[in-house]
Short mmCIF file of C-alpha atoms and ligand atoms in Angstrom, two decimals:
data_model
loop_
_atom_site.label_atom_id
_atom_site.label_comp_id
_atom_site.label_asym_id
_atom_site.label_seq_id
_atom_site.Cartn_x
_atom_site.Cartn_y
_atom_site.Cartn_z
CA UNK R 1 57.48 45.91 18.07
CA UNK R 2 55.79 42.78 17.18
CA UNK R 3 54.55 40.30 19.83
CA UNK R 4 52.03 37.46 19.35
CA UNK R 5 49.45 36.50 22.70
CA UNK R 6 47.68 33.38 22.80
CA UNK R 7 44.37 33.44 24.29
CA UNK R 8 43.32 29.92 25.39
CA UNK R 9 39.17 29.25 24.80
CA UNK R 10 36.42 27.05 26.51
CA UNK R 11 36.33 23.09 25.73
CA UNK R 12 40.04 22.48 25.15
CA UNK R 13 39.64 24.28 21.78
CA UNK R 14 42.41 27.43 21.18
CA UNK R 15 41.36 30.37 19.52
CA UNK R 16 44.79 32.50 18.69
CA UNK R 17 44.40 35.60 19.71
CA UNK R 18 46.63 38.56 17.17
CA UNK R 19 46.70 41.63 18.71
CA UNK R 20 50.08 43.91 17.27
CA UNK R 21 49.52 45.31 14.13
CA UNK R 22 53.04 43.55 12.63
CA UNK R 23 51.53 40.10 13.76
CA UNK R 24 48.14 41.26 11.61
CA UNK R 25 50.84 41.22 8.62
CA UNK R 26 51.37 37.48 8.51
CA UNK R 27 47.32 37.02 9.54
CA UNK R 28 46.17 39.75 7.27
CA UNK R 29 42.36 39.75 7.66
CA UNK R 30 42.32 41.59 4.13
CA UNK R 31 43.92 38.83 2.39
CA UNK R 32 41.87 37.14 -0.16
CA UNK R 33 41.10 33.28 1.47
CA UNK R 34 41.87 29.88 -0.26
CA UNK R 35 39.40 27.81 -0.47
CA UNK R 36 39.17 25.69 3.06
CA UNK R 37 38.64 22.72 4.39
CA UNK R 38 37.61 21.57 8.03
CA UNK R 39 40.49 22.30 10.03
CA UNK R 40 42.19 25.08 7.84
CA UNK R 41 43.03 27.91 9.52
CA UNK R 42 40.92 31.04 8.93
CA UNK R 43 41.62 34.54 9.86
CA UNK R 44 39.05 37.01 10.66
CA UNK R 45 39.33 40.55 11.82
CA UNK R 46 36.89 42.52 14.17
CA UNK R 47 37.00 46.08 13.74
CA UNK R 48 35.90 48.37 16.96
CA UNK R 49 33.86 50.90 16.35
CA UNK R 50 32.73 54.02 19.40
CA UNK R 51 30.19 56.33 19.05
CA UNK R 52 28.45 54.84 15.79
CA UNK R 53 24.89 54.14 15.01
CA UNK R 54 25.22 50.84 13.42
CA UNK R 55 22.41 51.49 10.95
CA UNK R 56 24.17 54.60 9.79
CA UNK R 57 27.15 52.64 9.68
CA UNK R 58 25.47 49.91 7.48
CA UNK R 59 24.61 52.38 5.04
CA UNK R 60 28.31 53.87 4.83
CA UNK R 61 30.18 50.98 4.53
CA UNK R 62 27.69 50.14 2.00
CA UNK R 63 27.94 53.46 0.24
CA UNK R 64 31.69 54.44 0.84
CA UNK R 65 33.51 51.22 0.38
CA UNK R 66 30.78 48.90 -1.97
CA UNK R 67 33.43 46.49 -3.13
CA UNK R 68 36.52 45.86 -0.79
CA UNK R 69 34.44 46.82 2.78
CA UNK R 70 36.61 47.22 5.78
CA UNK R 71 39.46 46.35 3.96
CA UNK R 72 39.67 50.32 1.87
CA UNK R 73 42.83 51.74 3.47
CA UNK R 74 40.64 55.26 2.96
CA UNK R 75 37.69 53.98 4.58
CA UNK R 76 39.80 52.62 7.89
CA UNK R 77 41.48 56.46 8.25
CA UNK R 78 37.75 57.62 8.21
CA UNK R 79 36.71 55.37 11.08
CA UNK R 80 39.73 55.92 13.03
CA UNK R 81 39.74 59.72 12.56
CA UNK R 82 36.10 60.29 13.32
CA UNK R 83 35.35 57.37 15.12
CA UNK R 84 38.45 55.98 17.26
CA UNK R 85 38.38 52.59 15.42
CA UNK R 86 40.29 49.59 16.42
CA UNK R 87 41.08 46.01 15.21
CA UNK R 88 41.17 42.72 17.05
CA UNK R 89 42.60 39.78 14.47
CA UNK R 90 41.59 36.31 15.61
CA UNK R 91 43.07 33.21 13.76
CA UNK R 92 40.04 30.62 13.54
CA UNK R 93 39.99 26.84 12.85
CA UNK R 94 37.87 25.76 10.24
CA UNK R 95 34.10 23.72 11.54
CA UNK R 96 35.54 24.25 15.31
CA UNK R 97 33.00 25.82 17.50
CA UNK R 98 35.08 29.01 18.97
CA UNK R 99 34.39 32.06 21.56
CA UNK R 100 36.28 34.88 20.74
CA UNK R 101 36.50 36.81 23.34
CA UNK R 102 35.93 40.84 23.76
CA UNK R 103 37.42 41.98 27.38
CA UNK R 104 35.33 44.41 29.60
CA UNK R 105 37.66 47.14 29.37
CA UNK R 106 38.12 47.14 25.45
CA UNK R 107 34.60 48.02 25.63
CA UNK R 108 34.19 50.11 28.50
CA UNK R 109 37.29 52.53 27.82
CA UNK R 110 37.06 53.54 23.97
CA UNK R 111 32.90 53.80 24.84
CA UNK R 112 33.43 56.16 27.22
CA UNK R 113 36.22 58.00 25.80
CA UNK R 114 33.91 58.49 22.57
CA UNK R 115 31.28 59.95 24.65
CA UNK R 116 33.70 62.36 26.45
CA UNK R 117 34.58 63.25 22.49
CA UNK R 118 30.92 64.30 21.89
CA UNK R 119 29.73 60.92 19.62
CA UNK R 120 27.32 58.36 20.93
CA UNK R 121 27.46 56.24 23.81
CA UNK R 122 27.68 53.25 21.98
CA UNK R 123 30.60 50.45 21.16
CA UNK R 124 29.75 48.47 17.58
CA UNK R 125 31.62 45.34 15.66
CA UNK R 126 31.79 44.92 12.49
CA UNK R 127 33.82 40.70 11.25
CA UNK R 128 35.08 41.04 8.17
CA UNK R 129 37.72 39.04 6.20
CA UNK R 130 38.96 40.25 2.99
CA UNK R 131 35.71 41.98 0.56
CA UNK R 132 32.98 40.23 2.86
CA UNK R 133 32.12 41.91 5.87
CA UNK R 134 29.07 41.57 8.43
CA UNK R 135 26.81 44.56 9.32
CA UNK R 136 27.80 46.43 12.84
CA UNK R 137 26.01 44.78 15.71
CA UNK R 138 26.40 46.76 18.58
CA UNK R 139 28.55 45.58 21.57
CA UNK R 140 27.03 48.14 23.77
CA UNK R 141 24.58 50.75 23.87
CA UNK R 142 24.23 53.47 27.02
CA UNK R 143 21.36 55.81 24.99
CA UNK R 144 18.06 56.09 25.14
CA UNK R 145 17.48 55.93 20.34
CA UNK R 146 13.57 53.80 20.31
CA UNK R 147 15.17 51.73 17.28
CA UNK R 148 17.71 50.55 19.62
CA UNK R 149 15.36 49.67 22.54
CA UNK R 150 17.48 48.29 25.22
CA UNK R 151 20.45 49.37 27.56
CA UNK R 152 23.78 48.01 28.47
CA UNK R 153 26.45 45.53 27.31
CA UNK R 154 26.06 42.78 24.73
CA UNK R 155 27.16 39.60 26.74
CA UNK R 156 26.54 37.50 23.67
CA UNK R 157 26.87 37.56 19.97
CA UNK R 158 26.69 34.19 17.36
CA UNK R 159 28.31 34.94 13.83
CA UNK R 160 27.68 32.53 11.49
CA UNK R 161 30.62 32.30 8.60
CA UNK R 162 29.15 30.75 5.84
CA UNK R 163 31.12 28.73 2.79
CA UNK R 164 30.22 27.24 -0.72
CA UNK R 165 32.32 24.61 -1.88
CA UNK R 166 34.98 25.87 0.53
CA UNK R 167 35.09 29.69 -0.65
CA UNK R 168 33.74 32.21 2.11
CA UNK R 169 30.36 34.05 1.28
CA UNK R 170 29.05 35.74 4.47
CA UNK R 171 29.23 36.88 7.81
CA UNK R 172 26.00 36.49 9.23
CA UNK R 173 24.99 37.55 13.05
CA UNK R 174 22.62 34.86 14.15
CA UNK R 175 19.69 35.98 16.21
CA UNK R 176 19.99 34.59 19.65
CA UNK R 177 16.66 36.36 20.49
CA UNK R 178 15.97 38.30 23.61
CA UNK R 179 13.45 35.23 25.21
CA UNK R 180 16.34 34.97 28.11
CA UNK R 181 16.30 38.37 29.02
CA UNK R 182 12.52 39.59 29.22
CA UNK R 183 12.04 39.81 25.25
CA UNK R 184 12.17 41.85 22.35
CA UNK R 185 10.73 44.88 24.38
CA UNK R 186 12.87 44.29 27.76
CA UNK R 187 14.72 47.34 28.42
CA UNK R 188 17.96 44.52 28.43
CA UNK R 189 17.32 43.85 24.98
CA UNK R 190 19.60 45.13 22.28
CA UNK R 191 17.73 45.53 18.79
CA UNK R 192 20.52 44.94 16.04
CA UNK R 193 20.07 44.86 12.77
CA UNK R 194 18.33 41.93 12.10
CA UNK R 195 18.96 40.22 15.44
CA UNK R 196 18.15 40.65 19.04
CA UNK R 197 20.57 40.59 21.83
CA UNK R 198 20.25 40.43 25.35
CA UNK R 199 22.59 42.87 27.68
CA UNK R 200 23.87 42.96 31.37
CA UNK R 201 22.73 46.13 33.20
CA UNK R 202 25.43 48.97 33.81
CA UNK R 203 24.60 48.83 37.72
CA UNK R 204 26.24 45.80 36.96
CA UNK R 205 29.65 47.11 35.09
CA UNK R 206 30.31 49.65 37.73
CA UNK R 207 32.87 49.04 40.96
CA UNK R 208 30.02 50.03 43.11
CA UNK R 209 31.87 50.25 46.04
CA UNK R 210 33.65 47.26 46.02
CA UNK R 211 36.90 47.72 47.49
CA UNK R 212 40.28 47.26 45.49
CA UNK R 213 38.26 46.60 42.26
CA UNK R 214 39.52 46.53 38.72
CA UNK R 215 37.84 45.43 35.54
CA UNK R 216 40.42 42.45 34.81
CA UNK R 217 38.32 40.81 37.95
CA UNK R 218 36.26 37.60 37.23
CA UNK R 219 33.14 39.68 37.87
CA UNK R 220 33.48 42.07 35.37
CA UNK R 221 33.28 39.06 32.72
CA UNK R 222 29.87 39.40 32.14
CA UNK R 223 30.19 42.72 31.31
CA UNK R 224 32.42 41.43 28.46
CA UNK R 225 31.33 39.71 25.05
CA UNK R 226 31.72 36.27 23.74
CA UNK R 227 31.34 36.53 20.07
CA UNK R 228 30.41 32.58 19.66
CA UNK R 229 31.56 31.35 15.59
CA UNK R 230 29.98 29.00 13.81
CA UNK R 231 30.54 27.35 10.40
CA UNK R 232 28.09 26.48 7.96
CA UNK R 233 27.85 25.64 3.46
CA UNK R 234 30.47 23.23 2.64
CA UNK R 235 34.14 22.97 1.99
CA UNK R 236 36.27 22.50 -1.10
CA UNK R 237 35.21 18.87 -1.25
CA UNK R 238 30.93 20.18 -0.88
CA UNK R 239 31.39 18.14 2.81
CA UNK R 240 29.01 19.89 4.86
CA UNK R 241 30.43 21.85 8.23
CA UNK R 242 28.28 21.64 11.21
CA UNK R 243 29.08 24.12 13.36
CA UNK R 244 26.84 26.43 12.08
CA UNK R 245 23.89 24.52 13.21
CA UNK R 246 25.42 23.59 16.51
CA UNK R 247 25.25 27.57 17.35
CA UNK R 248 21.78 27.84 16.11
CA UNK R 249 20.78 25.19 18.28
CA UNK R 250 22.36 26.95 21.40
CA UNK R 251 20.56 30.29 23.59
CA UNK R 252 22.60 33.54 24.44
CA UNK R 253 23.38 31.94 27.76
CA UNK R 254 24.31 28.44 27.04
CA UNK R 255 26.46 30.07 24.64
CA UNK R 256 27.97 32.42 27.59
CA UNK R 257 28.44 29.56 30.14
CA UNK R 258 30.54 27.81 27.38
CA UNK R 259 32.75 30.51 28.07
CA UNK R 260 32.47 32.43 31.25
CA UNK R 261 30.25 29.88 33.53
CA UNK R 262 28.82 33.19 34.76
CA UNK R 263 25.41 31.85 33.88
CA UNK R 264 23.54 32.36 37.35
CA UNK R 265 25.92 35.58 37.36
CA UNK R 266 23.81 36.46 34.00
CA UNK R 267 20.48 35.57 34.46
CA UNK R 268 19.81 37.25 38.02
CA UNK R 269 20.23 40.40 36.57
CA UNK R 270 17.76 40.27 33.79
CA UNK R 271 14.94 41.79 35.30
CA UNK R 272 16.85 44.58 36.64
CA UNK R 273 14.68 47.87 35.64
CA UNK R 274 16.43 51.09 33.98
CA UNK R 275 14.76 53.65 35.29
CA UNK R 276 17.21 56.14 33.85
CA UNK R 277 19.40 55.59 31.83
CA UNK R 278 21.56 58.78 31.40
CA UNK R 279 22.16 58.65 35.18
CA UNK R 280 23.24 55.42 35.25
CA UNK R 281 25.43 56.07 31.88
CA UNK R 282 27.07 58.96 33.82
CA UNK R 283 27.63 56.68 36.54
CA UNK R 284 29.62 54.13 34.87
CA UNK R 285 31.25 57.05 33.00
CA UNK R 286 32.49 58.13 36.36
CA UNK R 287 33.82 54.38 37.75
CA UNK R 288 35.24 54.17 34.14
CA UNK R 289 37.24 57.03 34.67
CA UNK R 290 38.26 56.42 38.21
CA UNK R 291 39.65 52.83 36.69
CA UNK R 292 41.71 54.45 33.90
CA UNK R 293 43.37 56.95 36.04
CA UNK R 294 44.22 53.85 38.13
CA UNK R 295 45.18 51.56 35.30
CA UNK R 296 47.63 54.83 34.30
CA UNK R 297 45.95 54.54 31.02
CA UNK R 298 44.97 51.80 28.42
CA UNK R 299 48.17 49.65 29.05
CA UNK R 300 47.46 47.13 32.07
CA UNK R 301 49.70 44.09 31.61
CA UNK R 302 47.09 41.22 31.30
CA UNK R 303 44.42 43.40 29.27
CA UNK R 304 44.34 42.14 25.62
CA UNK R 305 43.87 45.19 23.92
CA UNK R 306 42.69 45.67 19.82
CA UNK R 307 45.13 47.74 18.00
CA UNK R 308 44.61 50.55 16.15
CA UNK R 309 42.63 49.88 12.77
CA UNK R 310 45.79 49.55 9.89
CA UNK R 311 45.56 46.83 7.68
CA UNK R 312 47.51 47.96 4.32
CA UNK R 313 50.15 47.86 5.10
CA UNK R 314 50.20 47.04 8.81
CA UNK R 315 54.03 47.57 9.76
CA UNK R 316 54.55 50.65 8.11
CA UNK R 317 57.68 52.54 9.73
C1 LIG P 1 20.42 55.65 13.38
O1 LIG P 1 20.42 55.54 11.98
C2 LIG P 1 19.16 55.19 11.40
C3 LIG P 1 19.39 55.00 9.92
O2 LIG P 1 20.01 56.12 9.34
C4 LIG P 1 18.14 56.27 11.74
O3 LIG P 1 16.87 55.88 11.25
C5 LIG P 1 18.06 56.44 13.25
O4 LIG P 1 17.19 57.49 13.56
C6 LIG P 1 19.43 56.73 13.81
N1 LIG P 1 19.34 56.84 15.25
C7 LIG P 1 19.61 57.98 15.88
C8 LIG P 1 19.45 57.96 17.36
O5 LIG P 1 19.98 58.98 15.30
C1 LIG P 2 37.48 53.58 -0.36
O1 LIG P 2 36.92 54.53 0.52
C2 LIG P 2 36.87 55.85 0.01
C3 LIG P 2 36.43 56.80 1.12
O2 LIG P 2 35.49 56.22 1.98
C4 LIG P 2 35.97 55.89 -1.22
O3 LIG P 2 35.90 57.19 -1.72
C5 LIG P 2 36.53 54.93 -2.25
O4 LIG P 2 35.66 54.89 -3.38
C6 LIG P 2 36.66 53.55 -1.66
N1 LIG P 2 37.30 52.65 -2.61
C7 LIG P 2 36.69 51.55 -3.04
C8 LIG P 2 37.47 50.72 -4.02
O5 LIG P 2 35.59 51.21 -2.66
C1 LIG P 3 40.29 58.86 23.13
O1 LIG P 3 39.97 60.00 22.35
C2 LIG P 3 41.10 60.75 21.93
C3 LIG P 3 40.59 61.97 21.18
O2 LIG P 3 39.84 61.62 20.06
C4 LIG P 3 42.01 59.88 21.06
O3 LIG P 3 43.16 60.61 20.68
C5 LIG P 3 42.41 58.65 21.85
O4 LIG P 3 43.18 57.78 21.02
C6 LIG P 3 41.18 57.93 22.34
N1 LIG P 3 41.57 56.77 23.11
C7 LIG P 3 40.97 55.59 22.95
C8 LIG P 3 41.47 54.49 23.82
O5 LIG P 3 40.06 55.40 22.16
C1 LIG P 4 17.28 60.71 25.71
O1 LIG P 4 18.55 61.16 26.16
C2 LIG P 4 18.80 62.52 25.87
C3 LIG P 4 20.24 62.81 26.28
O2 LIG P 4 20.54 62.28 27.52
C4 LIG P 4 17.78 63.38 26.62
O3 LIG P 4 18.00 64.74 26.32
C5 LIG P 4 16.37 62.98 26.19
O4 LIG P 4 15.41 63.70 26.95
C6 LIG P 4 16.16 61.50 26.38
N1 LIG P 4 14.86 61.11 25.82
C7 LIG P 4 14.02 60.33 26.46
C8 LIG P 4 12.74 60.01 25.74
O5 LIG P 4 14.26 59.86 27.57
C1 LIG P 5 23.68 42.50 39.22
O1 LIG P 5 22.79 43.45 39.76
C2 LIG P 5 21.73 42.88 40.51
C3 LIG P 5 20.81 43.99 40.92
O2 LIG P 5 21.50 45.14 41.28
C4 LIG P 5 22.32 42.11 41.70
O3 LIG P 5 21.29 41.49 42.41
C5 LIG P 5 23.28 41.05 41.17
O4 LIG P 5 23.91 40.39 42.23
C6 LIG P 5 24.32 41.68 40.30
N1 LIG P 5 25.17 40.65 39.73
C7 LIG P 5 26.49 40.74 39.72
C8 LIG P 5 27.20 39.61 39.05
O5 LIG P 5 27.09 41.68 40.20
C1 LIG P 6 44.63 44.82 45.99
O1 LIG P 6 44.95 44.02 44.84
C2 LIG P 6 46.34 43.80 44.69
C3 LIG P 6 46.54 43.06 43.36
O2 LIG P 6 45.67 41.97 43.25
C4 LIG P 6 46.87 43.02 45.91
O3 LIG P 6 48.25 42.81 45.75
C5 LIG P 6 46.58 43.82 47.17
O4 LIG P 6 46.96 43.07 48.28
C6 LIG P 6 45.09 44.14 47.27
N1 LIG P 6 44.86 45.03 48.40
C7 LIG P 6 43.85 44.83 49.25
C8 LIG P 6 43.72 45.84 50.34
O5 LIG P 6 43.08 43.88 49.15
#
């Protein structure tokens, strides 16, 4: 039952990657944290969320779960009931500048699936470690809502985790604008709340003819999201982490070419124009479900795939 991945990341650094529920029990994202130092090890869970509108989901967490967050075992069977939800646990090191990684098709298959299931066509994340959660940022959007603006798939997110005198406080999304992809008002621009992210196209995310295709391919990585962490405050001795500042320092795509080296890959499709977006939703909606029916399902060997949202307690027989 229990089995433990390791997911090696960019610059020599390794992010370990928890993806069975029983592992999730020994890195228990709902767990309240120590205070840390630079180097500790930190735990963080991501939970998954189809077919939301993050602002609505803002407001419930808020209103539903004021005081423990994602971490009310009442609260999760409400997101995975109406929503699908899943977790992805990730096992940080203190002040190290990480890239989690968020594959293509853990993206791509529950969005689809929860637009098949009548919700919106839309993938959110919400980081969250014990009581202390971040708002939902969405991962992907294929609607047309004004207060969303833009279409397609977040390549890029920065979450800032910030400390005083070594005991956790927030978890912040930092704003890595939209200047690379055409602006606050480009139809590649993601409005979250607070921040701005820039997307890749869907023409893009699609096989589009390419022969003997599958999303695990190298091309479909900028489809996928590097959720870039940052540390900032201070540690149980008030020394300052730096981090933090290093990702504010950094633009959506430096921050992706840490990672995928797509850069060029990135940044030619910027200008690409939506002229609808429904028909190229139901496009990708179509390639999507060519690839699952190939994939026989959501279980290809090298996918790293979120498990389903249990945290209390997470091996229960
Ligand atoms: C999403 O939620 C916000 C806040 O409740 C609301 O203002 C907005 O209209 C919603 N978007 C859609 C498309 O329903
Ligand atoms: C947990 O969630 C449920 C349902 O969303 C809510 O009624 C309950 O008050 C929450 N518990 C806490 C401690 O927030
Ligand atoms: C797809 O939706 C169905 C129906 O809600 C659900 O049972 C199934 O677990 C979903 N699959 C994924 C991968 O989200
Ligand atoms: C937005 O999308 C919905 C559903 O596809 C469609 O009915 C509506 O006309 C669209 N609105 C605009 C302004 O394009
Ligand atoms: C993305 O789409 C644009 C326009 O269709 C195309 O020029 C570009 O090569 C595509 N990039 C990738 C990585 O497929
Ligand atoms: C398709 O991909 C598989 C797996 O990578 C490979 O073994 C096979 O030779 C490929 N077929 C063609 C026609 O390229």
């Amino acid at each position: 039952m229990c089995s433990l991945r390791r997911l090696d990341a960019l610059l020599g650094l390794l992010a370990l990657l928890l993806l069975a529920g029983c592992d999730a029990m020994m890195f228990d994202p709902c767990s309240p944290p120590a205070p840390v130092v630079r180097g500790d090890s930190f735990v963080i869970g991501l939970a998954l969320i189809p077919g939301g509108n993050a602002s609505d989901l803002a407001i419930t967490i808020n209103a539903e779960s004021p005081t423990i967050g994602l971490c009310n075992q009442t609260f999760q069977n409400y997101l995975i009931t109406k929503f699908n939800a899943q977790i992805a646990v990730f096992n940080l090191r203190v002040d190290r500048l990480q890239v989690l990684r968020i594959p293509y098709p853990d993206v791509i298959f529950p969005l689809v699936n929860a637009t098949a299931n009548g919700l919106r066509p839309t993938m959110t994340v919400v980081a969250f470690r014990n009581n202390i959660n971040s708002v939902p940022a969405y991962l992907a959007n294929g609607g047309n809502d004004t207060a969303i603006g833009g279409a397609g798939f977040v390549v890029s997110l920065a979450l800032l985790i910030r400390f005083e005198t070594g005991v956790l406080r927030f978890l912040q999304w930092f704003d890595l604008t939209c200047n690379d992809c055409g602006g606050s008002t480009s139809q590649l621009c993601i409005r979250q709340i607070g921040v701005n992210s820039c997307a890749t196209p869907f023409t893009n995310c699609t096989c589009g003819g390419r022969s003997n295709c599958s999303y695990t391919d190298e091309v479909f990585d900028s489809c996928s999201t590097a959720l870039n962490t940052g540390f900032s405050g201070t540690d149980l001795n008030s020394a300052a982490f730096r981090t933090g500042a290093q990702i504010q320092r950094l633009n959506a795509f430096s921050l992706v070419s840490l990672y995928y080296t797509a850069k060029s890959a990135v940044l030619s499709q910027y200008n690409a124009i939506y002229t609808n977006i429904a028909s190229q939703y139901a496009s990708l909606t179509a390639d999507a479900n060519a690839q699952q029916t190939e994939a026989d399902g959501f279980n290809t060997a090298d996918r790293l795939a979120p498990v389903v949202l249990r945290v209390t307690p997470m091996c229960k027989v």
